[in-house]
Coordinates of C-alpha atoms in Angstrom, one line a residue:
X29 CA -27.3 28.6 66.0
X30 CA -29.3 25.8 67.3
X31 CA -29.3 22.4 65.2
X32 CA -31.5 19.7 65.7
X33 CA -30.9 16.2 63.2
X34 CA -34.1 14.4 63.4
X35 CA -32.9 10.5 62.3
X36 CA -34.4 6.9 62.1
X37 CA -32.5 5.5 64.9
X38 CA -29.4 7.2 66.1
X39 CA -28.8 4.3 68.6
X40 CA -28.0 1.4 65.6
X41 CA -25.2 0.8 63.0
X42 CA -25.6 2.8 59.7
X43 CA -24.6 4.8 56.7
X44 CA -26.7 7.7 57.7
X45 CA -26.3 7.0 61.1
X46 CA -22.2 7.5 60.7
X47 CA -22.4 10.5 58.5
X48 CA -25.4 12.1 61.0
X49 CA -22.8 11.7 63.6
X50 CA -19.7 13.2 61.6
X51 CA -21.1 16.2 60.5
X52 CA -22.9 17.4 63.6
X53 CA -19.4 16.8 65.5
X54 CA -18.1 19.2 63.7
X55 CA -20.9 21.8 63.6
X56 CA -20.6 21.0 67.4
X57 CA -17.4 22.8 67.1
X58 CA -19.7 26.0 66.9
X59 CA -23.2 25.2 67.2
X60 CA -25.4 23.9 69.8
X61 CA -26.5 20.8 68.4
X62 CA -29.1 17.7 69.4
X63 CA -29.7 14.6 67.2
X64 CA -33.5 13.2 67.8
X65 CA -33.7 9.9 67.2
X66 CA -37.1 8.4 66.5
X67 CA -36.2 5.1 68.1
X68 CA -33.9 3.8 70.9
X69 CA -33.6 0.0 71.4
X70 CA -30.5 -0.1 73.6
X71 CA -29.1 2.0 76.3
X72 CA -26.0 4.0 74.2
X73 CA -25.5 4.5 70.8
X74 CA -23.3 1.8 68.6
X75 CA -21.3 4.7 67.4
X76 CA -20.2 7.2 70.0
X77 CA -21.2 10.5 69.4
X78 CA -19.4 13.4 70.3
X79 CA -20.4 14.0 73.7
X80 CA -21.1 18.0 73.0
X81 CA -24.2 16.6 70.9
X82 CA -27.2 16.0 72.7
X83 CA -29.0 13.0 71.5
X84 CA -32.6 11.7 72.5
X85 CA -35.4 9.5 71.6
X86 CA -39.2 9.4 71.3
X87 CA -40.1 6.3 71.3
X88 CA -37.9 3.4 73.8
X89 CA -38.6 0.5 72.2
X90 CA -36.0 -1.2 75.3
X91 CA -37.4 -4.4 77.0
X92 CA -35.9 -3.6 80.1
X93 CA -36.5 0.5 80.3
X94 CA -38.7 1.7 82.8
X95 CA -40.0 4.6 80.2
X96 CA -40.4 1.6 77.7
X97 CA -42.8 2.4 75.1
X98 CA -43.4 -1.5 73.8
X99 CA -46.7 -1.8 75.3
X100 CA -48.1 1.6 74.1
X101 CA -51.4 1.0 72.7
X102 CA -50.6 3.9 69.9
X103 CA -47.5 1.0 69.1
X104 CA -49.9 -1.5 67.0
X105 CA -51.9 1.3 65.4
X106 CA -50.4 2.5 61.8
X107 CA -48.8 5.7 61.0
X108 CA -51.2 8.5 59.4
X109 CA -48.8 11.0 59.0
X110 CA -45.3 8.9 58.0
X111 CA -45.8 8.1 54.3
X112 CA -47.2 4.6 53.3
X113 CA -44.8 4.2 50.3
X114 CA -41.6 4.6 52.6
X115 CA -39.6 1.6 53.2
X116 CA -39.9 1.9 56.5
X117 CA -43.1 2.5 57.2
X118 CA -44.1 -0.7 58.9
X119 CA -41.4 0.5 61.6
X120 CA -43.9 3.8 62.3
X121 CA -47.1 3.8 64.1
X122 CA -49.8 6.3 65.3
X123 CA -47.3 6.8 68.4
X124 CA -44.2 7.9 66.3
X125 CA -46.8 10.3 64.4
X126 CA -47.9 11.5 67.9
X127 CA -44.1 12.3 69.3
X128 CA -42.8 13.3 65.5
X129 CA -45.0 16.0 65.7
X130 CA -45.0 16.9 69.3
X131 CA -41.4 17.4 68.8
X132 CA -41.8 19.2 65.9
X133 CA -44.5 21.8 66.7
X134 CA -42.3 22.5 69.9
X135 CA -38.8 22.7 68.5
X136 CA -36.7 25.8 69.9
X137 CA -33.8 25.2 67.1
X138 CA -33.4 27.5 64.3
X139 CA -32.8 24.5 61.8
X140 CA -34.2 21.5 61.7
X141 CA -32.9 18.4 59.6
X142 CA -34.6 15.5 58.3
X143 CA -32.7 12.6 57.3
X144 CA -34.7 10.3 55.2
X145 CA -37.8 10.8 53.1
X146 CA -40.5 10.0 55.6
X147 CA -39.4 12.2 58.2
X148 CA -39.1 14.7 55.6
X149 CA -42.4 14.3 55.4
X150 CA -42.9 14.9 59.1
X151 CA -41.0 17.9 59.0
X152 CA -42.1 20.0 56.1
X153 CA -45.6 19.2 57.3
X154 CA -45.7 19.2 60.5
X155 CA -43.0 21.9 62.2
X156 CA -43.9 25.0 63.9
X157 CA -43.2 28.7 61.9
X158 CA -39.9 29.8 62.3
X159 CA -37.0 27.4 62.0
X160 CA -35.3 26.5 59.1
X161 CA -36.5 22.9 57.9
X162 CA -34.0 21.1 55.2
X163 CA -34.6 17.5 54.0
X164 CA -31.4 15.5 53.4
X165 CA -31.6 12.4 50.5
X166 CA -29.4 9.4 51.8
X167 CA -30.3 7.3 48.5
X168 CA -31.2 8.2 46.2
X169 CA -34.1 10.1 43.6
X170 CA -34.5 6.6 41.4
X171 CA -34.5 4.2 44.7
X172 CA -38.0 5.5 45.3
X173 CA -41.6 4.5 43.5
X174 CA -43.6 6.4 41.9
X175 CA -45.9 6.4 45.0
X176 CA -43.8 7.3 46.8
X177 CA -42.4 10.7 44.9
X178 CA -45.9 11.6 44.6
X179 CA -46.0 11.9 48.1
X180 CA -42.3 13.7 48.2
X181 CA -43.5 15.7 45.4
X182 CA -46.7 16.8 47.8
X183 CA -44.7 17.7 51.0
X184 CA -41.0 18.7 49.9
X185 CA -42.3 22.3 48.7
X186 CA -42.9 23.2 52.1
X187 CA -39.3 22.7 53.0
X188 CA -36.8 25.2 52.9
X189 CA -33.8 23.7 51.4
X190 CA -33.2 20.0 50.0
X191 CA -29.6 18.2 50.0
X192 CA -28.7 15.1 48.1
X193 CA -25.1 13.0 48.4
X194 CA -24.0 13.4 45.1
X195 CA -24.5 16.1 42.1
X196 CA -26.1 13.5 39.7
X197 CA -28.9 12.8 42.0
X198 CA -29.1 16.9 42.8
X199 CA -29.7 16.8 38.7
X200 CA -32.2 14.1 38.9
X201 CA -34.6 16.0 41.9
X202 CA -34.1 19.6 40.0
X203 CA -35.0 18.2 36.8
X204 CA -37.8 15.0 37.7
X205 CA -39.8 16.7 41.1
X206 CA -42.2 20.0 40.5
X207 CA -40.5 21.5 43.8
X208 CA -41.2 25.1 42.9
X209 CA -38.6 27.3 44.3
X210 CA -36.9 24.6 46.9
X211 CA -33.5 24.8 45.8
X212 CA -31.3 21.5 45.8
X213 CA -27.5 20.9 46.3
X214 CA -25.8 18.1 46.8
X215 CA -23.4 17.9 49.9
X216 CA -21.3 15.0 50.1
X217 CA -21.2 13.1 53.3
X218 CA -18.3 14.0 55.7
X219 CA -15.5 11.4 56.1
X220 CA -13.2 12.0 59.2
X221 CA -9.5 11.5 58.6
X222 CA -8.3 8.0 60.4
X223 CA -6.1 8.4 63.6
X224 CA -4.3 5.6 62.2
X225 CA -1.3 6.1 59.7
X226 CA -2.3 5.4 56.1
X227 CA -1.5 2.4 54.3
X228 CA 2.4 1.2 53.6
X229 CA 0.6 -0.6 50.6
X230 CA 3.4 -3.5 50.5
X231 CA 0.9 -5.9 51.6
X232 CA -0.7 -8.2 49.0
X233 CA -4.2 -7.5 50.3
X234 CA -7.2 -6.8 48.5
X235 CA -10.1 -4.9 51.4
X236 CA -13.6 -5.0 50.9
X237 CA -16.4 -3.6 53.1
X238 CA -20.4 -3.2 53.2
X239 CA -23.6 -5.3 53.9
X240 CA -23.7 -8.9 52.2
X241 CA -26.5 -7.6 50.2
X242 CA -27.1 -8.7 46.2
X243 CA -26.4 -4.7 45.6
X244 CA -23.2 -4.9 46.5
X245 CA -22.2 -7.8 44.2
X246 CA -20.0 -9.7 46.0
X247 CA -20.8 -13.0 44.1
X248 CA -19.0 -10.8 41.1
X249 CA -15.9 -9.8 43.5
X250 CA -15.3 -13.4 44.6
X251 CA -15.7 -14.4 41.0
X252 CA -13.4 -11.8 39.7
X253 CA -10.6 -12.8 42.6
X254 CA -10.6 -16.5 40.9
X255 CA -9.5 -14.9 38.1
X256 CA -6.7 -12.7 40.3
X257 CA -5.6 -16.1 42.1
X258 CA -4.5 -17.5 38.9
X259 CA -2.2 -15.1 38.1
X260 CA -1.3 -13.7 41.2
X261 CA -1.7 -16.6 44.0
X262 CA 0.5 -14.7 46.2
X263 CA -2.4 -11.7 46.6
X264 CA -5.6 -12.4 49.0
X265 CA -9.1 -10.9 49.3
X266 CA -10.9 -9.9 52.8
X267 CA -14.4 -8.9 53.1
X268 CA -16.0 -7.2 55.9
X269 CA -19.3 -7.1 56.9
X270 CA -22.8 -9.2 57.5
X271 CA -25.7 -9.7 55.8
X272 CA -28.4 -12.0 54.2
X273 CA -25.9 -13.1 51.5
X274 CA -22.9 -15.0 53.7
X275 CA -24.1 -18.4 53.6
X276 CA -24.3 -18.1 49.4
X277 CA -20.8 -16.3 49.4
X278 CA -19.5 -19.2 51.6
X279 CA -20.6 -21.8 48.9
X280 CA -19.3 -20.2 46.2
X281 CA -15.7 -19.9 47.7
X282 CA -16.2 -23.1 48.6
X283 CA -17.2 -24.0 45.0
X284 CA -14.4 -22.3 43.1
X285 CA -11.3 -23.3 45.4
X286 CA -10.6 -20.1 46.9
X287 CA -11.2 -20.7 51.0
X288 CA -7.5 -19.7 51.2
X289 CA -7.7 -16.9 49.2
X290 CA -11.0 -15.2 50.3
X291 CA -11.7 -14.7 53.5
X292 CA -15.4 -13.3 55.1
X293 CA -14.4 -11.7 58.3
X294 CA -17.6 -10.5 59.5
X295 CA -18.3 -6.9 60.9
X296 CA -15.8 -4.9 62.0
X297 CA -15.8 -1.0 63.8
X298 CA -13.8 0.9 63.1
X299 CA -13.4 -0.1 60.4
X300 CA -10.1 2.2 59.6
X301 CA -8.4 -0.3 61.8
X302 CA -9.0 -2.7 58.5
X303 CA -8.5 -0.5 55.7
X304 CA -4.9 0.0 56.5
X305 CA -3.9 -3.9 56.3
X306 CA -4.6 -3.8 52.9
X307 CA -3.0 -2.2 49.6
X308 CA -6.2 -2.0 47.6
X309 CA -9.7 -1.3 48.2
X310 CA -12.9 -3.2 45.7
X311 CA -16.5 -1.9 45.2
X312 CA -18.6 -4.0 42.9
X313 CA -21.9 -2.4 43.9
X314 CA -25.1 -1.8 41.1
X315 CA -26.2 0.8 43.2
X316 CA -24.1 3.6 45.6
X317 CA -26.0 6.6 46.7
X318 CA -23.0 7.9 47.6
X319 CA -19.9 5.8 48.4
X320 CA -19.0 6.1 51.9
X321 CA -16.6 2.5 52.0
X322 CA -14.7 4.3 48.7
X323 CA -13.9 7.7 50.5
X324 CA -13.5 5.9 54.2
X325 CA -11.0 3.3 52.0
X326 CA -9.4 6.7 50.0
X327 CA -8.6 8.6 53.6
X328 CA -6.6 5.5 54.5
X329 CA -4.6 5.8 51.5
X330 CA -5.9 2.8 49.6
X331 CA -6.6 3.4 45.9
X332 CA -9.8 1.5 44.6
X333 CA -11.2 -0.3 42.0
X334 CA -14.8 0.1 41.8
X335 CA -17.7 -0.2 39.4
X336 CA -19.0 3.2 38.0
X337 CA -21.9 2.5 39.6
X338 CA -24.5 5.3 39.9
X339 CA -24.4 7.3 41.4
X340 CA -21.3 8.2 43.9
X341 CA -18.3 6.6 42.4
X342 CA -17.5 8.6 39.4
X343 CA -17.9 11.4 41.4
X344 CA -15.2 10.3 44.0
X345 CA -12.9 8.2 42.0
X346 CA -10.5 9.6 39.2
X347 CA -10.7 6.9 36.5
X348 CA -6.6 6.0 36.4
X349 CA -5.4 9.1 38.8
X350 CA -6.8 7.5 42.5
X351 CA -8.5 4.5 41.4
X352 CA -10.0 2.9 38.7
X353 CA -13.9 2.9 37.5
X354 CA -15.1 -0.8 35.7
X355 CA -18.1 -0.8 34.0
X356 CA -21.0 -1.6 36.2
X357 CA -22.3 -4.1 33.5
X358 CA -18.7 -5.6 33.7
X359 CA -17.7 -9.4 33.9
X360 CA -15.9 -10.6 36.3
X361 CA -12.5 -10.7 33.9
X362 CA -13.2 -7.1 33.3
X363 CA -13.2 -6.9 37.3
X364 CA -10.3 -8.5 37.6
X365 CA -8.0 -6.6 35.3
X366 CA -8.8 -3.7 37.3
X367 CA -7.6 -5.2 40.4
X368 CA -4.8 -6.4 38.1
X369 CA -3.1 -4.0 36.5
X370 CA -2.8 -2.2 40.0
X371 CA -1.7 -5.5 41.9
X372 CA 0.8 -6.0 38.9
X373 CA 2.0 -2.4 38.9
X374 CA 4.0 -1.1 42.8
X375 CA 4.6 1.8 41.0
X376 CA 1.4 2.9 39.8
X377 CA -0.5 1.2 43.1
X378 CA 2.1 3.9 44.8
X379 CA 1.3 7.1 42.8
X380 CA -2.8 6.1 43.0
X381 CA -2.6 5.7 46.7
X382 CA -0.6 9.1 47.4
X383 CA -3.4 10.7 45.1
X384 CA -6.4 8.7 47.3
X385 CA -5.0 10.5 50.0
X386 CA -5.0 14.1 48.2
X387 CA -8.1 14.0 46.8
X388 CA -10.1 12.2 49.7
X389 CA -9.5 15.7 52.4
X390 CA -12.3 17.2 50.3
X391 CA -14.8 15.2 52.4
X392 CA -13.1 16.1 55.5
X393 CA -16.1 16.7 58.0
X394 CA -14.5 20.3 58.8
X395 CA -14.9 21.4 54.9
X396 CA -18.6 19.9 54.5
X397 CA -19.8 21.4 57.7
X398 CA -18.2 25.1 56.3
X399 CA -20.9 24.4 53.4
X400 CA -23.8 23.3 55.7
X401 CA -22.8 26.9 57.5
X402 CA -23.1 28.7 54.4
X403 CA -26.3 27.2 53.6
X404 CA -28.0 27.8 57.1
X405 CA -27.2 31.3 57.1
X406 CA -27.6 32.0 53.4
X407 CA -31.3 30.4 53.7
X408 CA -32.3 32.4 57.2
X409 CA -31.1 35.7 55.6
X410 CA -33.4 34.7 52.7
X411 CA -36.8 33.4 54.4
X412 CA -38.6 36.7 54.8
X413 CA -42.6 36.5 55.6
X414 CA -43.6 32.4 55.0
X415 CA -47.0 32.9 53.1
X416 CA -49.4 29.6 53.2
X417 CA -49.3 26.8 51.0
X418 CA -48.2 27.0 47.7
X419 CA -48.3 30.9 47.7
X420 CA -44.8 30.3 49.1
X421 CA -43.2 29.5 45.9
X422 CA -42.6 33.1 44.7
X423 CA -40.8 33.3 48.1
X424 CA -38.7 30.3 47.4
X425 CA -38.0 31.5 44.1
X426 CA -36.4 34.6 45.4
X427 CA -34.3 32.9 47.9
X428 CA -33.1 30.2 45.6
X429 CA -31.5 33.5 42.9
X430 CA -30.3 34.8 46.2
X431 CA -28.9 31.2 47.5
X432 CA -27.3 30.8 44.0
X433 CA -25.0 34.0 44.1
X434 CA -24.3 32.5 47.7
X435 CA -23.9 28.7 46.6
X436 CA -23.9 29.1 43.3
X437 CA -23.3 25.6 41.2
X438 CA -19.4 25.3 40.9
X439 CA -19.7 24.5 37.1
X440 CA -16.1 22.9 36.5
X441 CA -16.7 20.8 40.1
X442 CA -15.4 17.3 39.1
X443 CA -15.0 14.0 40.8
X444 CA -16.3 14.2 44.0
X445 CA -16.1 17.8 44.3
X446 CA -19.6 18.1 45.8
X447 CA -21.6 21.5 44.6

C-alpha cells in the first residue's frame, strides 16, 4: 500500500512529530510511505526520519531557500478552509488552503492520514474519491471548544476511520460527537525500544522530562522533592526540557534550598540517553493525552510515579505493579510518598522496574503498526460505493459491524493495552 501522513510541521521538535516518525518507520518496513508536512522552516528535519520515508513540504517558510514561500501574497491572507477554532490557525493562511488541497485532490496513496484536527478538516473535506482518509487525535476530545467540535462534528463524518491515543478519549468521541457510522479506536502511540541497556537502578536519581509548561506541574514536583530531600538527602532530582516556566522553576529552587538537589538541565535528544542515569521516572501533569515521557521512561526500565492524570497514565501505568498513580488533585506530600516509598524500597524499585520493562513492549512500534495494518485493510475491504454527503452513513454503518468482528473492542484490555 501507499501511505501518505499529512502533519503540522514534520521538520520541528514534537510529540506528534516523534510518534508520526515511529510508526511510519515501521510501516516503511512494508509500505511505501511519504510524510507531508505543511511547513518546513529549516533544511532537515530535527528528528531523523527513516530514510525509506519520503518527506516533503508545501509551504518553505526558510529565509534563505530559493523556493521560499515568505513573501507569497497568499502568506498574509487568512485560511478559509483550516478551521478558525484550531489552535493553530493563525499559523494557516489562504496559501496553506491552496497547497492542502492541491495535494489532496491529487494524492496517488490509498490512505491518507491526518494528524491534528484542522488538517482533519482538510482531509475529510477536501481529498479526491478513492483513498482511505483517517483522522488521528493527538490531544484530546475535552482539549477542544465547543466551536471548535462543532466544526469536527461537521467534517469528521466524511472520514473513513478516526483514531485517538488512549481508550478513554476513544469513549469520549463515540459517546459526545454525532459521527454516524465513523468508527473510532484508540491506537496508542508507538515507542521504539532504546539501543541503550536499561537502567541498573542503583543510582539515587529521580528523571523528569517535557515542556516547562503550567500542565506539567513542575512547581508541584520541585515542591514535592523538598519533601524527598528531608528524608532522603542522598537522592536528587533532574528535569529535562524548556519552556515558558524555567525562570519561575529557578526561583522556587532557589526559594526552598534545593539548587543542589534539583537540577534544570535543559533539552535533551535522545532523550534515552537520560532516562537510563536515573532509577525513577516523575509525571506530575493535569493533563496527558497520552503519556509518551511515561512509556519512553518504562522502555528504559525506569518505574514511575505519576499523577492519574487523564487521560494516558492509568492506561500505561499499573498502580503498585510498574509504577505508581497519585491523585492528580494530590499535594505535594502525597507526591512525595510516592517517590518515597519506591526510593525507600531497592527491592520493590527492582521488581517495578523489571515489570516497566515487560509491560512497556506493547507499544513497541512493530505491534502498533500490525494494528494500523489491520485497520487499512479491514476499512478498504469495507468501503464499497461512497454515496454523497450524509447518505454515506448507512455505508459507514456497515463497515463499522464489519470493522468490529475485525477490530472488535478487546473488552478485558487494561492498562495501556490500547483497543
Amino acid at each position: 500500500m501507499q501511505l501518505s501522513f499529512l502533519i503540522h510541521n514534520g521538520y520541528a521538535i514534537g510529540g506528534t512529530v516523534r510518534t508520526t516518525y515511529n510508526l511510519a518507520a515501521q510501516l516503511a518496513e512494508h509500505h511505501d510511505v511519504e510524510v507531508v508536512s505543511v511547513f518546513r522552516h529549516r533544511d532537515t528535519p530535527a528528528l531523523t526520519p527513516d530514510p525509506r520515508i519520503r518527506v516533503r513540504h508545501l509551504v518553505d517558510l526558510r529565509t534563505d531557500s530559493l523556493g521560499s514561500d515568505r513573501a507569497h501574497p497568499l502568506l498574509k491572507r487568512p485560511a478559509a478552509d483550516f478551521p478558525r477554532a484550531e489552535v493553530r490557525y493563525a499559523r494557516y493562511s489562504a496559501l496553506t488552503d491552496e497547497r492542502i488541497n492541491a495535494y489532496l485532490a491529487g494524492v496517488t496513496s490509498d490512505v491518507v492520514i491526518g494528524t491534528r484536527p484542522g488538517l482533519n478538516v482538510h482531509l475529510a473535506r477536501r481529498t479526491r474519491p478513492g483513498p482511505v482518509r483517517i483522522g488521528q487525535e493527538h490531544l484530546t476530545l475535552s482539549a477542544h471548544d465547543q466551536e471548535l467540535r462543532g466544526e469536527l462534528e461537521a467534517a469528521y463524518p466524511l472520514l473513513d476511520g478516526f483514531t485517538t491515543t488512549t481508550e478513554a478519549d476513544a469513549r469520549a468521541y463515540r459517546a459526545g460527537m454525532n459521527l454516524p457510522g465513523v468508527p473510532v479506536w484508540s491506537m496508542a502511540n508507538p515507542v521504539p525500544a532504546p539501543a541503550l541497556p536499561p537502567v541498573a537502578g542503583d543510582s539515587k536519581w529521580v528523571v523528569a522530562a517535557g515542556r516547562l509548561a503550567g500542565v506539567k506541574r513542575y512547581d508541584l514536583l520541585v515542591r514535592a522533592f523538598a519533601r524527598v530531600r528531608a528524608e532522603r538527602p542522598d537522592w536528587r532530582l533532574r528535569i529535562y526540557g524548556s519552556g515558558k516556566q524555567e525562570n519561575k522553576l529557578r526561583r522556587l529552587i532557589h526559594e526552598l534550598g534545593l539548587y543542589n538537589h534539583v537540577f534544570l538541565m535543559g533539552p535533551a535528544h535522545p532523550i534515552e540517553a537520560e532516562w537510563v542515569k536515573g532509577s525513577i521516572a516523575a509525571v506530575t501533569s493535569s493533563l496527558e493525552s497520552f503519556g509518551m515521557t511515561i512509556v519512553e521512561a518504562m522502555r528504559c526500565g525506569l518505574p514511575v510515579v505519576s499523577s492519574d492524570a487523564p487521560h494516558g497514565p492509568a492506561e500505561i501505568i499499573d498502580d503498585g505493579v510498574n509504577g505508581r498513580l497519585v491523585p492528580v488533585d494530590a499535594g505535594p506530600e502525597t507526591f512525595a510518598a510516592g517517590l518515597l516509598q519506591l526510593i525507600n524500597d531497592d527491592e520493590l524499585r527492582a521488581r517495578m522496574s523489571a515489570a516497566a520493562l515487560r509491560s512497556s513492549a506493547r507499544y513497541d512500534p512493530a505491534a502498533i503498526a500490525e494494528r494500523y495494518e489491520s485497520l487499512f485493510t479491514s476499512l478498504r475491504a469495507a468501503r464499497g460505493p461512497r454515496p454523497a454527503g450524509l447518505l454515506r452513513g448507512a455505508v459507514h454503518r456497515g463497515r463499522a459491524r464489519l470493522l468490529g468482528s475485525v477490530l472488535a473492542p478487546r473488552a478485558a484490555v487494561k492498562k495501556g493495552r490500547p483497543e
